Amino acid sequence: MASAPRIVAELGRPETPAETADRKAAASRAYRQSKTFRNLVAALLVTMAVVAVVYFGVPRGSLPDPEEADVAAAAQSASASIGHPLLVPVVPQNWRANSARLEGSMWRVVYAPPSGYVRVAQGVGVDAGWATKVLGGFAPSGTVTIDGITWDEYTIPSAARTDTVSYAISTTAGSDTVLIYGATDASTAAVAAAGVTDQILTMREEKR
């Protein structure tokens, strides 16, 4: 004996064959969509796991520091090319030499002391206003004596600073001008000045 058609509560009557087919089709679609979503989530989790393994599992080294400049070797090479002696500053061991090169008529060594930076520049055969030009037009504000050598002193106000230069000193060395400048203070610049004292005196003697 055939069973009576199932009464659907929402309808208050038995489903028609079309409604039964629609209900089953909707259930089938919902199942497929649910399965697709679960597969998508699973694939995403697998991808994230692979990325995590690559990121945390593969060794990554930091870029090595640039090689420190060999000031003596660079000075010897540049000096030979122009036939003129160039300064090789004697500085503390914890001062790193970032660069040493001849730029036109200027030999310049850039040091990184524990704080700031210091440039030791030698203007080869330059005129009397060379240091002022390098410093952007600033004239000396006074003088300071270091190891018996008198240096012109430049104190650059913060509002007018360019290239972060805050302090500088300059003096003559034979036909050249030596300029020590940078993001530094008087005491640090004095250390650099003391490191070229003997060479400056020698160049002055040779000019006589």
PDB file of C-alpha atoms in Angstrom:
ATOM      1  CA  MET A   1       0.000   0.000   0.000  1.00  0.00           C
ATOM      2  CA  ALA A   2       1.577   3.320  -1.063  1.00  0.00           C
ATOM      3  CA  SER A   3       2.359   5.859   1.653  1.00  0.00           C
ATOM      4  CA  ALA A   4       0.550   9.191   1.632  1.00  0.00           C
ATOM      5  CA  PRO A   5       2.475  12.197   0.304  1.00  0.00           C
ATOM      6  CA  ARG A   6       4.562  14.020   2.963  1.00  0.00           C
ATOM      7  CA  ILE A   7       2.945  17.203   4.187  1.00  0.00           C
ATOM      8  CA  VAL A   8       5.396  20.076   4.279  1.00  0.00           C
ATOM      9  CA  ALA A   9       4.905  22.253   7.352  1.00  0.00           C
ATOM     10  CA  GLU A  10       5.772  25.482   5.541  1.00  0.00           C
ATOM     11  CA  LEU A  11       3.235  24.731   2.835  1.00  0.00           C
ATOM     12  CA  GLY A  12       0.543  23.084   4.927  1.00  0.00           C
ATOM     13  CA  ARG A  13       0.088  20.531   2.190  1.00  0.00           C
ATOM     14  CA  PRO A  14       2.007  17.805   0.365  1.00  0.00           C
ATOM     15  CA  GLU A  15       4.800  18.901  -2.022  1.00  0.00           C
ATOM     16  CA  THR A  16       4.116  18.741  -5.669  1.00  0.00           C
ATOM     17  CA  PRO A  17       6.599  16.773  -7.779  1.00  0.00           C
ATOM     18  CA  ALA A  18       8.034  20.063  -9.085  1.00  0.00           C
ATOM     19  CA  GLU A  19       8.515  21.420  -5.555  1.00  0.00           C
ATOM     20  CA  THR A  20      10.189  18.197  -4.484  1.00  0.00           C
ATOM     21  CA  ALA A  21      12.588  18.428  -7.446  1.00  0.00           C
ATOM     22  CA  ASP A  22      13.344  22.077  -6.653  1.00  0.00           C
ATOM     23  CA  ARG A  23      14.011  21.266  -2.985  1.00  0.00           C
ATOM     24  CA  LYS A  24      16.411  18.479  -3.863  1.00  0.00           C
ATOM     25  CA  ALA A  25      18.153  20.640  -6.460  1.00  0.00           C
ATOM     26  CA  ALA A  26      18.588  23.429  -3.895  1.00  0.00           C
ATOM     27  CA  ALA A  27      19.961  20.979  -1.338  1.00  0.00           C
ATOM     28  CA  SER A  28      22.364  19.614  -3.929  1.00  0.00           C
ATOM     29  CA  ARG A  29      23.566  23.120  -4.815  1.00  0.00           C
ATOM     30  CA  ALA A  30      24.059  24.010  -1.149  1.00  0.00           C
ATOM     31  CA  TYR A  31      26.108  20.856  -0.627  1.00  0.00           C
ATOM     32  CA  ARG A  32      28.292  21.537  -3.655  1.00  0.00           C
ATOM     33  CA  GLN A  33      28.861  25.155  -2.603  1.00  0.00           C
ATOM     34  CA  SER A  34      29.723  24.068   0.927  1.00  0.00           C
ATOM     35  CA  LYS A  35      32.172  21.486  -0.407  1.00  0.00           C
ATOM     36  CA  THR A  36      33.764  24.055  -2.742  1.00  0.00           C
ATOM     37  CA  PHE A  37      34.176  26.526   0.145  1.00  0.00           C
ATOM     38  CA  ARG A  38      35.756  23.832   2.344  1.00  0.00           C
ATOM     39  CA  ASN A  39      38.141  22.932  -0.478  1.00  0.00           C
ATOM     40  CA  LEU A  40      39.047  26.615  -0.913  1.00  0.00           C
ATOM     41  CA  VAL A  41      39.740  27.021   2.797  1.00  0.00           C
ATOM     42  CA  ALA A  42      41.849  23.850   2.812  1.00  0.00           C
ATOM     43  CA  ALA A  43      43.876  25.053  -0.194  1.00  0.00           C
ATOM     44  CA  LEU A  44      44.412  28.435   1.443  1.00  0.00           C
ATOM     45  CA  LEU A  45      45.633  26.804   4.650  1.00  0.00           C
ATOM     46  CA  VAL A  46      48.061  24.616   2.696  1.00  0.00           C
ATOM     47  CA  THR A  47      49.382  27.666   0.817  1.00  0.00           C
ATOM     48  CA  MET A  48      49.877  29.589   4.053  1.00  0.00           C
ATOM     49  CA  ALA A  49      51.706  26.625   5.560  1.00  0.00           C
ATOM     50  CA  VAL A  50      54.077  26.452   2.584  1.00  0.00           C
ATOM     51  CA  VAL A  51      54.756  30.200   2.796  1.00  0.00           C
ATOM     52  CA  ALA A  52      55.442  29.911   6.527  1.00  0.00           C
ATOM     53  CA  VAL A  53      57.908  27.065   5.959  1.00  0.00           C
ATOM     54  CA  VAL A  54      59.727  29.075   3.284  1.00  0.00           C
ATOM     55  CA  TYR A  55      59.770  32.260   5.366  1.00  0.00           C
ATOM     56  CA  PHE A  56      60.853  30.741   8.661  1.00  0.00           C
ATOM     57  CA  GLY A  57      62.786  27.753   7.396  1.00  0.00           C
ATOM     58  CA  VAL A  58      65.019  29.253   4.713  1.00  0.00           C
ATOM     59  CA  PRO A  59      68.110  31.005   6.143  1.00  0.00           C
ATOM     60  CA  ARG A  60      68.306  34.678   5.269  1.00  0.00           C
ATOM     61  CA  GLY A  61      71.537  36.594   5.734  1.00  0.00           C
ATOM     62  CA  SER A  62      71.855  40.353   6.060  1.00  0.00           C
ATOM     63  CA  LEU A  63      73.780  42.370   3.504  1.00  0.00           C
ATOM     64  CA  PRO A  64      77.446  42.677   4.475  1.00  0.00           C
ATOM     65  CA  ASP A  65      78.776  46.084   5.428  1.00  0.00           C
ATOM     66  CA  PRO A  66      80.612  47.908   2.638  1.00  0.00           C
ATOM     67  CA  GLU A  67      84.330  47.279   2.719  1.00  0.00           C
ATOM     68  CA  GLU A  68      86.239  49.934   4.643  1.00  0.00           C
ATOM     69  CA  ALA A  69      88.298  52.292   2.512  1.00  0.00           C
ATOM     70  CA  ASP A  70      92.064  51.785   2.480  1.00  0.00           C
ATOM     71  CA  VAL A  71      93.045  55.416   2.939  1.00  0.00           C
ATOM     72  CA  ALA A  72      96.802  54.907   2.645  1.00  0.00           C
ATOM     73  CA  ALA A  73      96.532  52.901  -0.573  1.00  0.00           C
ATOM     74  CA  ALA A  74      94.042  55.332  -2.101  1.00  0.00           C
ATOM     75  CA  ALA A  75      96.229  58.312  -1.170  1.00  0.00           C
ATOM     76  CA  GLN A  76      99.307  56.685  -2.681  1.00  0.00           C
ATOM     77  CA  SER A  77      97.520  55.967  -5.949  1.00  0.00           C
ATOM     78  CA  ALA A  78      95.937  59.432  -6.185  1.00  0.00           C
ATOM     79  CA  SER A  79      99.184  61.139  -5.212  1.00  0.00           C
ATOM     80  CA  ALA A  80     101.062  59.334  -7.962  1.00  0.00           C
ATOM     81  CA  SER A  81      98.454  60.366 -10.524  1.00  0.00           C
ATOM     82  CA  ILE A  82      98.789  64.087  -9.777  1.00  0.00           C
ATOM     83  CA  GLY A  83     102.406  64.178  -8.573  1.00  0.00           C
ATOM     84  CA  HIS A  84     101.489  65.810  -5.273  1.00  0.00           C
ATOM     85  CA  PRO A  85     101.534  64.579  -1.646  1.00  0.00           C
ATOM     86  CA  LEU A  86      98.139  63.848  -0.108  1.00  0.00           C
ATOM     87  CA  LEU A  87      97.144  63.574   3.527  1.00  0.00           C
ATOM     88  CA  VAL A  88      96.669  60.251   5.272  1.00  0.00           C
ATOM     89  CA  PRO A  89      95.017  61.125   8.597  1.00  0.00           C
ATOM     90  CA  VAL A  90      95.957  59.203  11.730  1.00  0.00           C
ATOM     91  CA  VAL A  91      92.687  58.598  13.564  1.00  0.00           C
ATOM     92  CA  PRO A  92      91.423  56.303  16.360  1.00  0.00           C
ATOM     93  CA  GLN A  93      90.817  52.664  15.487  1.00  0.00           C
ATOM     94  CA  ASN A  94      87.080  52.991  16.084  1.00  0.00           C
ATOM     95  CA  TRP A  95      86.804  55.566  13.291  1.00  0.00           C
ATOM     96  CA  ARG A  96      85.662  53.811  10.155  1.00  0.00           C
ATOM     97  CA  ALA A  97      86.929  55.155   6.810  1.00  0.00           C
ATOM     98  CA  ASN A  98      83.890  55.139   4.523  1.00  0.00           C
ATOM     99  CA  SER A  99      85.602  56.618   1.466  1.00  0.00           C
ATOM    100  CA  ALA A 100      88.861  58.128   0.269  1.00  0.00           C
ATOM    101  CA  ARG A 101      89.080  59.618  -3.210  1.00  0.00           C
ATOM    102  CA  LEU A 102      90.357  62.456  -5.339  1.00  0.00           C
ATOM    103  CA  GLU A 103      87.558  64.696  -6.614  1.00  0.00           C
ATOM    104  CA  GLY A 104      89.036  67.166  -9.070  1.00  0.00           C
ATOM    105  CA  SER A 105      91.412  69.320  -7.045  1.00  0.00           C
ATOM    106  CA  MET A 106      90.111  67.982  -3.728  1.00  0.00           C
ATOM    107  CA  TRP A 107      91.346  64.912  -1.890  1.00  0.00           C
ATOM    108  CA  ARG A 108      88.702  63.889   0.620  1.00  0.00           C
ATOM    109  CA  VAL A 109      88.493  61.180   3.263  1.00  0.00           C
ATOM    110  CA  VAL A 110      85.190  60.530   5.034  1.00  0.00           C
ATOM    111  CA  TYR A 111      85.256  58.990   8.499  1.00  0.00           C
ATOM    112  CA  ALA A 112      82.482  57.655  10.708  1.00  0.00           C
ATOM    113  CA  PRO A 113      83.533  58.160  14.338  1.00  0.00           C
ATOM    114  CA  PRO A 114      81.272  56.839  17.134  1.00  0.00           C
ATOM    115  CA  SER A 115      78.793  59.613  16.339  1.00  0.00           C
ATOM    116  CA  GLY A 116      78.252  61.799  13.281  1.00  0.00           C
ATOM    117  CA  TYR A 117      80.791  61.930  10.476  1.00  0.00           C
ATOM    118  CA  VAL A 118      83.997  63.831   9.726  1.00  0.00           C
ATOM    119  CA  ARG A 119      85.462  64.767   6.347  1.00  0.00           C
ATOM    120  CA  VAL A 120      89.146  65.552   6.027  1.00  0.00           C
ATOM    121  CA  ALA A 121      89.570  67.444   2.762  1.00  0.00           C
ATOM    122  CA  GLN A 122      92.713  68.768   1.086  1.00  0.00           C
ATOM    123  CA  GLY A 123      92.304  71.395  -1.605  1.00  0.00           C
ATOM    124  CA  VAL A 124      95.327  71.026  -3.869  1.00  0.00           C
ATOM    125  CA  GLY A 125      96.620  74.430  -4.996  1.00  0.00           C
ATOM    126  CA  VAL A 126      93.277  76.098  -4.313  1.00  0.00           C
ATOM    127  CA  ASP A 127      92.669  79.796  -3.686  1.00  0.00           C
ATOM    128  CA  ALA A 128      92.210  81.414  -0.286  1.00  0.00           C
ATOM    129  CA  GLY A 129      88.408  81.290  -0.453  1.00  0.00           C
ATOM    130  CA  TRP A 130      88.155  77.574  -1.210  1.00  0.00           C
ATOM    131  CA  ALA A 131      87.088  76.474   2.282  1.00  0.00           C
ATOM    132  CA  THR A 132      84.337  79.082   2.396  1.00  0.00           C
ATOM    133  CA  LYS A 133      83.037  77.879  -0.986  1.00  0.00           C
ATOM    134  CA  VAL A 134      82.976  74.246   0.164  1.00  0.00           C
ATOM    135  CA  LEU A 135      81.005  75.288   3.252  1.00  0.00           C
ATOM    136  CA  GLY A 136      78.379  77.097   1.215  1.00  0.00           C
ATOM    137  CA  GLY A 137      79.629  80.633   1.755  1.00  0.00           C
ATOM    138  CA  PHE A 138      80.259  80.619   5.488  1.00  0.00           C
ATOM    139  CA  ALA A 139      83.231  82.670   6.662  1.00  0.00           C
ATOM    140  CA  PRO A 140      85.349  81.839   9.734  1.00  0.00           C
ATOM    141  CA  SER A 141      83.864  82.830  13.070  1.00  0.00           C
ATOM    142  CA  GLY A 142      87.166  82.674  14.944  1.00  0.00           C
ATOM    143  CA  THR A 143      90.334  80.637  15.327  1.00  0.00           C
ATOM    144  CA  VAL A 144      91.473  77.644  17.364  1.00  0.00           C
ATOM    145  CA  THR A 145      94.976  76.283  17.984  1.00  0.00           C
ATOM    146  CA  ILE A 146      95.552  72.518  17.810  1.00  0.00           C
ATOM    147  CA  ASP A 147      99.025  71.028  18.268  1.00  0.00           C
ATOM    148  CA  GLY A 148     100.588  74.421  17.623  1.00  0.00           C
ATOM    149  CA  ILE A 149      98.719  74.979  14.344  1.00  0.00           C
ATOM    150  CA  THR A 150      96.206  77.798  14.065  1.00  0.00           C
ATOM    151  CA  TRP A 151      92.977  76.806  12.348  1.00  0.00           C
ATOM    152  CA  ASP A 152      90.142  79.037  11.170  1.00  0.00           C
ATOM    153  CA  GLU A 153      86.963  77.924  12.915  1.00  0.00           C
ATOM    154  CA  TYR A 154      83.497  77.793  11.359  1.00  0.00           C
ATOM    155  CA  THR A 155      80.396  77.318  13.479  1.00  0.00           C
ATOM    156  CA  ILE A 156      77.360  76.853  11.248  1.00  0.00           C
ATOM    157  CA  PRO A 157      73.944  77.664  12.795  1.00  0.00           C
ATOM    158  CA  SER A 158      71.368  74.900  12.600  1.00  0.00           C
ATOM    159  CA  ALA A 159      68.934  76.998  10.545  1.00  0.00           C
ATOM    160  CA  ALA A 160      71.533  77.420   7.795  1.00  0.00           C
ATOM    161  CA  ARG A 161      73.041  73.931   7.706  1.00  0.00           C
ATOM    162  CA  THR A 162      73.297  72.014   4.472  1.00  0.00           C
ATOM    163  CA  ASP A 163      74.431  68.402   4.206  1.00  0.00           C
ATOM    164  CA  THR A 164      74.164  68.289   8.045  1.00  0.00           C
ATOM    165  CA  VAL A 165      77.513  70.106   8.375  1.00  0.00           C
ATOM    166  CA  SER A 166      77.622  71.780  11.786  1.00  0.00           C
ATOM    167  CA  TYR A 167      81.293  72.530  12.461  1.00  0.00           C
ATOM    168  CA  ALA A 168      84.485  73.022  10.476  1.00  0.00           C
ATOM    169  CA  ILE A 169      88.110  74.140  10.768  1.00  0.00           C
ATOM    170  CA  SER A 170      90.620  74.970   8.048  1.00  0.00           C
ATOM    171  CA  THR A 171      94.284  75.832   7.718  1.00  0.00           C
ATOM    172  CA  THR A 172      96.972  76.039   5.056  1.00  0.00           C
ATOM    173  CA  ALA A 173      99.460  73.295   4.209  1.00  0.00           C
ATOM    174  CA  GLY A 174     102.020  74.642   1.774  1.00  0.00           C
ATOM    175  CA  SER A 175     100.103  75.643  -1.345  1.00  0.00           C
ATOM    176  CA  ASP A 176      97.083  73.640  -0.216  1.00  0.00           C
ATOM    177  CA  THR A 177      94.186  74.193   2.189  1.00  0.00           C
ATOM    178  CA  VAL A 178      93.075  71.556   4.661  1.00  0.00           C
ATOM    179  CA  LEU A 179      89.416  71.564   5.690  1.00  0.00           C
ATOM    180  CA  ILE A 180      87.972  69.329   8.407  1.00  0.00           C
ATOM    181  CA  TYR A 181      84.184  69.459   8.533  1.00  0.00           C
ATOM    182  CA  GLY A 182      81.032  67.447   9.035  1.00  0.00           C
ATOM    183  CA  ALA A 183      78.249  66.571  11.428  1.00  0.00           C
ATOM    184  CA  THR A 184      80.627  66.853  14.332  1.00  0.00           C
ATOM    185  CA  ASP A 185      81.831  69.014  17.206  1.00  0.00           C
ATOM    186  CA  ALA A 186      85.018  70.842  18.094  1.00  0.00           C
ATOM    187  CA  SER A 187      86.551  68.033  20.132  1.00  0.00           C
ATOM    188  CA  THR A 188      86.040  65.402  17.416  1.00  0.00           C
ATOM    189  CA  ALA A 189      87.344  67.728  14.715  1.00  0.00           C
ATOM    190  CA  ALA A 190      90.392  68.388  16.903  1.00  0.00           C
ATOM    191  CA  VAL A 191      91.153  64.648  16.936  1.00  0.00           C
ATOM    192  CA  ALA A 192      91.159  64.630  13.125  1.00  0.00           C
ATOM    193  CA  ALA A 193      93.290  67.790  13.063  1.00  0.00           C
ATOM    194  CA  ALA A 194      95.849  66.240  15.407  1.00  0.00           C
ATOM    195  CA  GLY A 195      96.001  63.280  13.055  1.00  0.00           C
ATOM    196  CA  VAL A 196      97.355  65.430  10.203  1.00  0.00           C
ATOM    197  CA  THR A 197      99.536  67.840  12.206  1.00  0.00           C
ATOM    198  CA  ASP A 198     102.892  66.310  11.266  1.00  0.00           C
ATOM    199  CA  GLN A 199     101.973  66.091   7.591  1.00  0.00           C
ATOM    200  CA  ILE A 200     100.811  69.708   7.496  1.00  0.00           C
ATOM    201  CA  LEU A 201     104.061  70.887   9.123  1.00  0.00           C
ATOM    202  CA  THR A 202     106.063  68.875   6.606  1.00  0.00           C
ATOM    203  CA  MET A 203     104.170  70.414   3.687  1.00  0.00           C
ATOM    204  CA  ARG A 204     104.744  73.880   5.126  1.00  0.00           C
ATOM    205  CA  GLU A 205     108.464  73.206   5.476  1.00  0.00           C
ATOM    206  CA  GLU A 206     108.691  71.970   1.892  1.00  0.00           C
ATOM    207  CA  LYS A 207     107.130  75.192   0.615  1.00  0.00           C
ATOM    208  CA  ARG A 208     109.839  77.355   2.215  1.00  0.00           C
TER     209      ARG A 208
END
